[in-house]
Short mmCIF file of C-alpha atoms in Angstrom, two decimals:
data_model
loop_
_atom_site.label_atom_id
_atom_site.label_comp_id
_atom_site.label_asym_id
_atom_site.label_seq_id
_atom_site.Cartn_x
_atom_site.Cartn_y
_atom_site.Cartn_z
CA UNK A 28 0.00 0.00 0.00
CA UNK A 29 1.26 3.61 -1.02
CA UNK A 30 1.73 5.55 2.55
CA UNK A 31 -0.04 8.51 3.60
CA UNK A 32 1.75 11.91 3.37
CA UNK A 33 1.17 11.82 7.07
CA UNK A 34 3.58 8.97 7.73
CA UNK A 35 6.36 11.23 5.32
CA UNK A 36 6.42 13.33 8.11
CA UNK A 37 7.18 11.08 10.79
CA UNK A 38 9.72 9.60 8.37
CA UNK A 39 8.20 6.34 7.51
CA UNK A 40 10.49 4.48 5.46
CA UNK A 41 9.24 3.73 1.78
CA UNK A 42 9.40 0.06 1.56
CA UNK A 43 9.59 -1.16 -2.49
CA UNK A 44 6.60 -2.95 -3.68
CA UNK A 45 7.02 -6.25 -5.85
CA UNK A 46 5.02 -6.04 -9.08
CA UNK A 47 3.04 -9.10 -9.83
CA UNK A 48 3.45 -10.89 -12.83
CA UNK A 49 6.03 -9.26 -14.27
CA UNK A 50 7.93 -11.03 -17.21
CA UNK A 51 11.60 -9.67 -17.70
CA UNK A 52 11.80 -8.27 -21.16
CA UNK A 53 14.99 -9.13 -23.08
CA UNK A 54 17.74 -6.96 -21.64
CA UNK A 55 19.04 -3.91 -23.52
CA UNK A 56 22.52 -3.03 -24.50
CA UNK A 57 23.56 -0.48 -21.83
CA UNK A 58 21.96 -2.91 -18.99
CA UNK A 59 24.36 -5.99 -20.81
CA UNK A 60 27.17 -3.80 -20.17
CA UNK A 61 27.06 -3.54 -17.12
CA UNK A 62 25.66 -6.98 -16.44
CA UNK A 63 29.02 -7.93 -18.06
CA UNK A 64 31.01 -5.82 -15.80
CA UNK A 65 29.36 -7.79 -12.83
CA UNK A 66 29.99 -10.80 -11.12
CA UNK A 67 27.51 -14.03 -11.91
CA UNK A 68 25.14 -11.54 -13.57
CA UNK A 69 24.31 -8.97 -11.45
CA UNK A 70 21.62 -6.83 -12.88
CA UNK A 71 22.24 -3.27 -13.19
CA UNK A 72 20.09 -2.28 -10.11
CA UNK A 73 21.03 -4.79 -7.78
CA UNK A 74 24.29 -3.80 -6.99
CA UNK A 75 25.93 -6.82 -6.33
CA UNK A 76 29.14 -6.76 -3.77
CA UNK A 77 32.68 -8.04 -4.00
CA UNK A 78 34.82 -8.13 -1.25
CA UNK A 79 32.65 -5.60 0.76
CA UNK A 80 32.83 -2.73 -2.45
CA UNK A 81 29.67 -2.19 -4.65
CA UNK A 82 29.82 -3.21 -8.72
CA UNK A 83 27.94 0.26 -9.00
CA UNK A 84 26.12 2.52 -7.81
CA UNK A 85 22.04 2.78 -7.40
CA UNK A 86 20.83 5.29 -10.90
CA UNK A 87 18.12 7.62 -10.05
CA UNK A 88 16.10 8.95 -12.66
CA UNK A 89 14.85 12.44 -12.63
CA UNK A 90 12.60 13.60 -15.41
CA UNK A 91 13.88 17.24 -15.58
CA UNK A 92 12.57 19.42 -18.69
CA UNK A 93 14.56 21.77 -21.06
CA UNK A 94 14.46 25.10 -18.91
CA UNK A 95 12.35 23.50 -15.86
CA UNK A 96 14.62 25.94 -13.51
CA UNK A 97 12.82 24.36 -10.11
CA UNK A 98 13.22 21.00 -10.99
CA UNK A 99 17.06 21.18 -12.20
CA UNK A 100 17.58 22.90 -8.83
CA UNK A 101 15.57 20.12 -6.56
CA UNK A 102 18.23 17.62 -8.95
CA UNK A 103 21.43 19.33 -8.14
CA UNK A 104 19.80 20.07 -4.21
CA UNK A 105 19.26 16.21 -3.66
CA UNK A 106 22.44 15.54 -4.67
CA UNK A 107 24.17 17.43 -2.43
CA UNK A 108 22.43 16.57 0.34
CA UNK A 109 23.33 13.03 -0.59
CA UNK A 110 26.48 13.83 -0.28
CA UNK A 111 26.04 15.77 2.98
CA UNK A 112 24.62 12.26 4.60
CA UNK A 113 27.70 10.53 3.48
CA UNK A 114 26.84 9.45 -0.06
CA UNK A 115 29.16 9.17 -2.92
CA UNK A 116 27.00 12.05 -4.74
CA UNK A 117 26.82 11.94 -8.81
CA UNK A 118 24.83 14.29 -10.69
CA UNK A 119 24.75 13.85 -14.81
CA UNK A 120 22.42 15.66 -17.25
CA UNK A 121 22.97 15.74 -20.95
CA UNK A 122 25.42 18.48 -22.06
CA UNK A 123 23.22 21.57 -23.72
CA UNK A 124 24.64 25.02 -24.18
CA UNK A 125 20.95 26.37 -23.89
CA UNK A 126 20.07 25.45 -20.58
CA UNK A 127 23.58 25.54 -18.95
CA UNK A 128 22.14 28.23 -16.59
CA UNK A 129 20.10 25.52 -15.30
CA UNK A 130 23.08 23.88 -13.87
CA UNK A 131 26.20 24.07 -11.80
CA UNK A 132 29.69 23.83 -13.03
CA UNK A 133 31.05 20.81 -13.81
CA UNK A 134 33.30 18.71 -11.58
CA UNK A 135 33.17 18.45 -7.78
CA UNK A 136 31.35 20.96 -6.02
CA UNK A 137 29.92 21.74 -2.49
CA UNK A 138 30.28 18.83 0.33
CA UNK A 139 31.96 16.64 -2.60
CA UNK A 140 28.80 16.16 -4.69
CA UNK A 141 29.70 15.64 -8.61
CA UNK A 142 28.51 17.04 -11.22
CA UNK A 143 28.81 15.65 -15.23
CA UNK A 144 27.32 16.52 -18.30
CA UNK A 145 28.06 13.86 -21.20
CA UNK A 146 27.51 15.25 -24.76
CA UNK A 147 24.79 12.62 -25.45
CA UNK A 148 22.13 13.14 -27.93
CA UNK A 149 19.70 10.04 -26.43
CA UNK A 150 18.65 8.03 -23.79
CA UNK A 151 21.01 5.39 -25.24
CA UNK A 152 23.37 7.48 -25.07
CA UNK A 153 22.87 8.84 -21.38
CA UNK A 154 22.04 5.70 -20.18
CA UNK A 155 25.48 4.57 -21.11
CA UNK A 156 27.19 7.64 -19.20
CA UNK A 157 24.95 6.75 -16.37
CA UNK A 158 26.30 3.44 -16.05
CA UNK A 159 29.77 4.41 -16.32
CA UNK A 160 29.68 6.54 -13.58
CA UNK A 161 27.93 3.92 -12.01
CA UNK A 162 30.67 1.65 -11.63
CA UNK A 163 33.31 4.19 -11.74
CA UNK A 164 31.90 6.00 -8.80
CA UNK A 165 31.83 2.87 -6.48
CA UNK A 166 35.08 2.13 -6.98
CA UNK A 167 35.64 4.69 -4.09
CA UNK A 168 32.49 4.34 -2.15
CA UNK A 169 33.53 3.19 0.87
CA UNK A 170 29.53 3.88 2.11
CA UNK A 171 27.71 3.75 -1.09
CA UNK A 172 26.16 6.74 -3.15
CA UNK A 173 23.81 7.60 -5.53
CA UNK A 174 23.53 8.74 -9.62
CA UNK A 175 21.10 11.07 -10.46
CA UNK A 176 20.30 11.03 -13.62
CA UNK A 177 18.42 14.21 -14.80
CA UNK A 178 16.44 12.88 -18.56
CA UNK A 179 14.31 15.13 -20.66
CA UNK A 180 10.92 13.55 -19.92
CA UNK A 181 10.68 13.40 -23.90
CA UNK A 182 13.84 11.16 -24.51
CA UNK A 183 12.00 8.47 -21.73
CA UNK A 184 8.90 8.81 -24.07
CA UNK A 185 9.94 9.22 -27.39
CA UNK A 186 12.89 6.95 -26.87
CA UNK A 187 14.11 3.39 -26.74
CA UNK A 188 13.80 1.52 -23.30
CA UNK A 189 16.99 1.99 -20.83
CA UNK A 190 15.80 0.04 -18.34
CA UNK A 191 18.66 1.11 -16.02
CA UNK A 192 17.12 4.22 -16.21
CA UNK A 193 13.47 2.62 -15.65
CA UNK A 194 14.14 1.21 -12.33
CA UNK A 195 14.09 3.76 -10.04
CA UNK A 196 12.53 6.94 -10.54
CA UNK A 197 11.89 10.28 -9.11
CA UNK A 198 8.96 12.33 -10.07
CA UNK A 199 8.52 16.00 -9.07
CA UNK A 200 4.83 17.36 -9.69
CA UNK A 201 2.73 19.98 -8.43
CA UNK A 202 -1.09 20.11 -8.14
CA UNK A 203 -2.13 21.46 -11.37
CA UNK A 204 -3.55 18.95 -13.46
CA UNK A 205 -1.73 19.25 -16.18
CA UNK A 206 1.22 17.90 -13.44
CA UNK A 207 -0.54 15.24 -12.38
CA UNK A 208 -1.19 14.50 -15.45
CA UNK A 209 2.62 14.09 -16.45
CA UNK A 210 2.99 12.23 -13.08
CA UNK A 211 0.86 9.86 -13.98
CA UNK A 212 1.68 9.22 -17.69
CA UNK A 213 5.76 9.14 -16.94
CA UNK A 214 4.35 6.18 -13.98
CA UNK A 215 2.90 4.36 -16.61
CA UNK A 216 6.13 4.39 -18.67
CA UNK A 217 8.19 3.51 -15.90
CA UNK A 218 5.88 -0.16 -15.30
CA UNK A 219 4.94 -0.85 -18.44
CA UNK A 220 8.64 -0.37 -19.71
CA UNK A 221 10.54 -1.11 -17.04
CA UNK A 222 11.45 -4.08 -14.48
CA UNK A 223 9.61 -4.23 -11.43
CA UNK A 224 10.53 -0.53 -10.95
CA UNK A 225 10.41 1.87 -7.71
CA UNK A 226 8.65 5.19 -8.61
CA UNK A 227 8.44 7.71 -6.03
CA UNK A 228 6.70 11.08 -6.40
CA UNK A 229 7.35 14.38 -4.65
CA UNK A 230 4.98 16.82 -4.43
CA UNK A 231 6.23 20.85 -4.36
CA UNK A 232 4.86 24.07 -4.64
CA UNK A 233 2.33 23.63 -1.90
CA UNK A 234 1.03 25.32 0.80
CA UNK A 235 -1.32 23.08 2.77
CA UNK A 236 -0.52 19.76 3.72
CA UNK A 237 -4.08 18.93 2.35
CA UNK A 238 -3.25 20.30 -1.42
CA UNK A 239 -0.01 17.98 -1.05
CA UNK A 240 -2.61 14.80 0.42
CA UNK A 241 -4.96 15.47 -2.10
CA UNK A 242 -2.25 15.76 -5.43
CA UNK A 243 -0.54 12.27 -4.24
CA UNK A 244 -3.40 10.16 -3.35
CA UNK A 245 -5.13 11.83 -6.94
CA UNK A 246 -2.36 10.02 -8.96
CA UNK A 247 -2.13 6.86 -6.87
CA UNK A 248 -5.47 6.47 -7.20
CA UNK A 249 -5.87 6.36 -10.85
CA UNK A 250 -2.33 4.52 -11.01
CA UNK A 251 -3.87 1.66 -8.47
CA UNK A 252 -7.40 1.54 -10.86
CA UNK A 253 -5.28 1.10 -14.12
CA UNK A 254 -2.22 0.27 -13.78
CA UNK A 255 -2.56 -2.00 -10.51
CA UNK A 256 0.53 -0.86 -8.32
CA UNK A 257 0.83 3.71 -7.57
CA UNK A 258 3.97 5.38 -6.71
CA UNK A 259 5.28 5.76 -3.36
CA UNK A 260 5.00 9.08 -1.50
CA UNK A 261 8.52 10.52 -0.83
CA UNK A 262 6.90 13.72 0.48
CA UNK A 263 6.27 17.08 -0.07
CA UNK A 264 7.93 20.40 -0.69
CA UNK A 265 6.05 23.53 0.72
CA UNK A 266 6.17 26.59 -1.70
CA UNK A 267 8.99 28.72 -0.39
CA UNK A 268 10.80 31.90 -1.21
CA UNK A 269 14.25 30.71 -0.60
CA UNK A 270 13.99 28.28 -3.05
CA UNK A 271 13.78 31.10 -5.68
CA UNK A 272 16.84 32.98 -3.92
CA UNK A 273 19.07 29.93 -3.64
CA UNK A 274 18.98 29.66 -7.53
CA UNK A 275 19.31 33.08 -7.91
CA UNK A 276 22.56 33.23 -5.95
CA UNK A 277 23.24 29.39 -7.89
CA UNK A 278 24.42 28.14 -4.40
CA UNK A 279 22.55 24.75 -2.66
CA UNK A 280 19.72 25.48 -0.64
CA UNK A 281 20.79 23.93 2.34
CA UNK A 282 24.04 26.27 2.27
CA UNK A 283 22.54 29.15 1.45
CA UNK A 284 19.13 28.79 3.56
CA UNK A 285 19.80 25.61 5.91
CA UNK A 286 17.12 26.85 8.20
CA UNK A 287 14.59 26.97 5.68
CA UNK A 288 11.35 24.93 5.59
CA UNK A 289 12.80 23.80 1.92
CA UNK A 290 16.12 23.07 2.93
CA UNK A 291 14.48 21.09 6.25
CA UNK A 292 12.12 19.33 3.69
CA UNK A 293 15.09 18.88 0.45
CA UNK A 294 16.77 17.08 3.82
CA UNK A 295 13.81 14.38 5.00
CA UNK A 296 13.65 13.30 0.99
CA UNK A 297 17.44 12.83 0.60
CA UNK A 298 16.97 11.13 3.83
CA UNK A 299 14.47 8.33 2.31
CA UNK A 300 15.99 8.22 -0.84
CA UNK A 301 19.49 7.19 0.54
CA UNK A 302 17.76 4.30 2.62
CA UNK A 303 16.37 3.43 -0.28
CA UNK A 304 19.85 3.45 -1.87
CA UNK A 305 21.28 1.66 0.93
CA UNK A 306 18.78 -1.03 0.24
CA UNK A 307 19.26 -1.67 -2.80
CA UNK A 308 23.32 -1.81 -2.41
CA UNK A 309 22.42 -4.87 -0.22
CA UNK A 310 19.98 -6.47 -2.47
#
């Protein structure tokens, strides 16, 4: 069962759902690759372990938008927070000169957290930079860490299943319809393309706990009639001003605002999604 916002607050774990009857489609190139890089098969989620180090690192899908300003910045705020709770921290998004004001500068940046921007032109392409710094970035991991991956919600559409990419996703969506519209319709692509996958959706630009409640269980509900499983809640993110400033001044939220009810709230959903991460590194 999907939990209640209520339970994000008390920081309920999310626990990952199996899907039922799930057949594993054939496996795709990029996942081979690193299946081939991994010891008796390991799968490119389950990060298999040898001698106590990780084959790679959990990916993390973000569906981030030419231009979407807020959601680059709740991608490159994530990630350093990851890296604030100990995390290996990677951050990759496809190199384009036209949004490059979206983004930080490439290379390590505050707390250690890494930023990359491979010149692909697909989600081939990305998917293969993913899982490259995937392995690469656990061979120094002592205590795990995370890839984000930020994808133009059009290349996971449009393009050719990277199931990599389609196992653990994080959605970002507001309560305008038209948002939970996208929620919903990226969900569906993520089970009916992907592998038993973990979908989590956060819910921002709110100002009642009720408009966040009522956003979430809107989208789970029509995910559970339809599709049979919903995303999991990984909480909310109240409308704030100091979102707005931290991007302004390009710094991390939680440096330039730690105090802030988004910095507090950017910090509970790192939080879950490292446990989650830690999970799966034991899988």
């Amino acid at each position: 069962m999907p939990r209640d916002l209520d339970d994000v607050l008390h920081f309920f774990l999310p626990v990952a759902e199996q899907s039922a009857g799930f057949t594993r489609p054939r496996e795709s190139g990029a996942e081979a690759r690193l299946r081939s890089a991994s010891p008796r098969g390991a799968s490119a989620d389950s990060v298999g372990l040898l001698a106590g180090q990780a084959i790679a690192l959990p990916i993390l899908t973000v569906p981030v938008a030419g231009r979407d300003v807020v959601r680059a910045a709740f991608a490159w705020n994530l990630t350093v927070e990851l890296a604030r709770l100990g995390a290996r921290a990677v951050m990759i998004a496809p190199r384009d000169p036209s949004t490059a004001p979206l983004w930080p500068e490439p290379g390590r940046g505050p707390l250690g957290a890494q930023v990359s921007y491979p010149a692909a032109r697909n989600l081939l392409e990305l998917g293969h930079a993913a899982i490259d710094a995937a392995i690469e970035g656990a061979a120094d991991a002592s205590e795990g860490g995370v890839v984000v991956v930020c994808v133009p919600p059009e290349w996971l559409v449009r393009g050719a299943a990277v199931r990599p990419l389609l196992r653990w996703i994080l959605l970002f969506g507001t309560p305008e319809k038209s948002d939970l519209r996208e929620s919903y319709a990226l969900t569906k692509l993520a089970y009916r393309r992907g592998s038993d996958p973990l979908v989590g959706l956060v819910i921002h630009g709110v100002r009642r706990l009720r408009e966040a409640e009522c956003a979430y269980a809107h989208v789970a509900g029509v995910a559970t009639r339809h599709l049979g499983r919903s995303p999991q809640s990984y909480g909310l993110l109240a409308d704030d001003l100091h979102v707005y400033r931290a991007i302004a001044a390009r710094r991390p939220i939680g440096l330039e605002h730690p105090q802030s009810r988004a910095a507090r709230a950017l910090g509970d959903v790192a939080r879950m999604l490292w446990s989650d991460a830690q999970k799966m590194s034991l899988g």
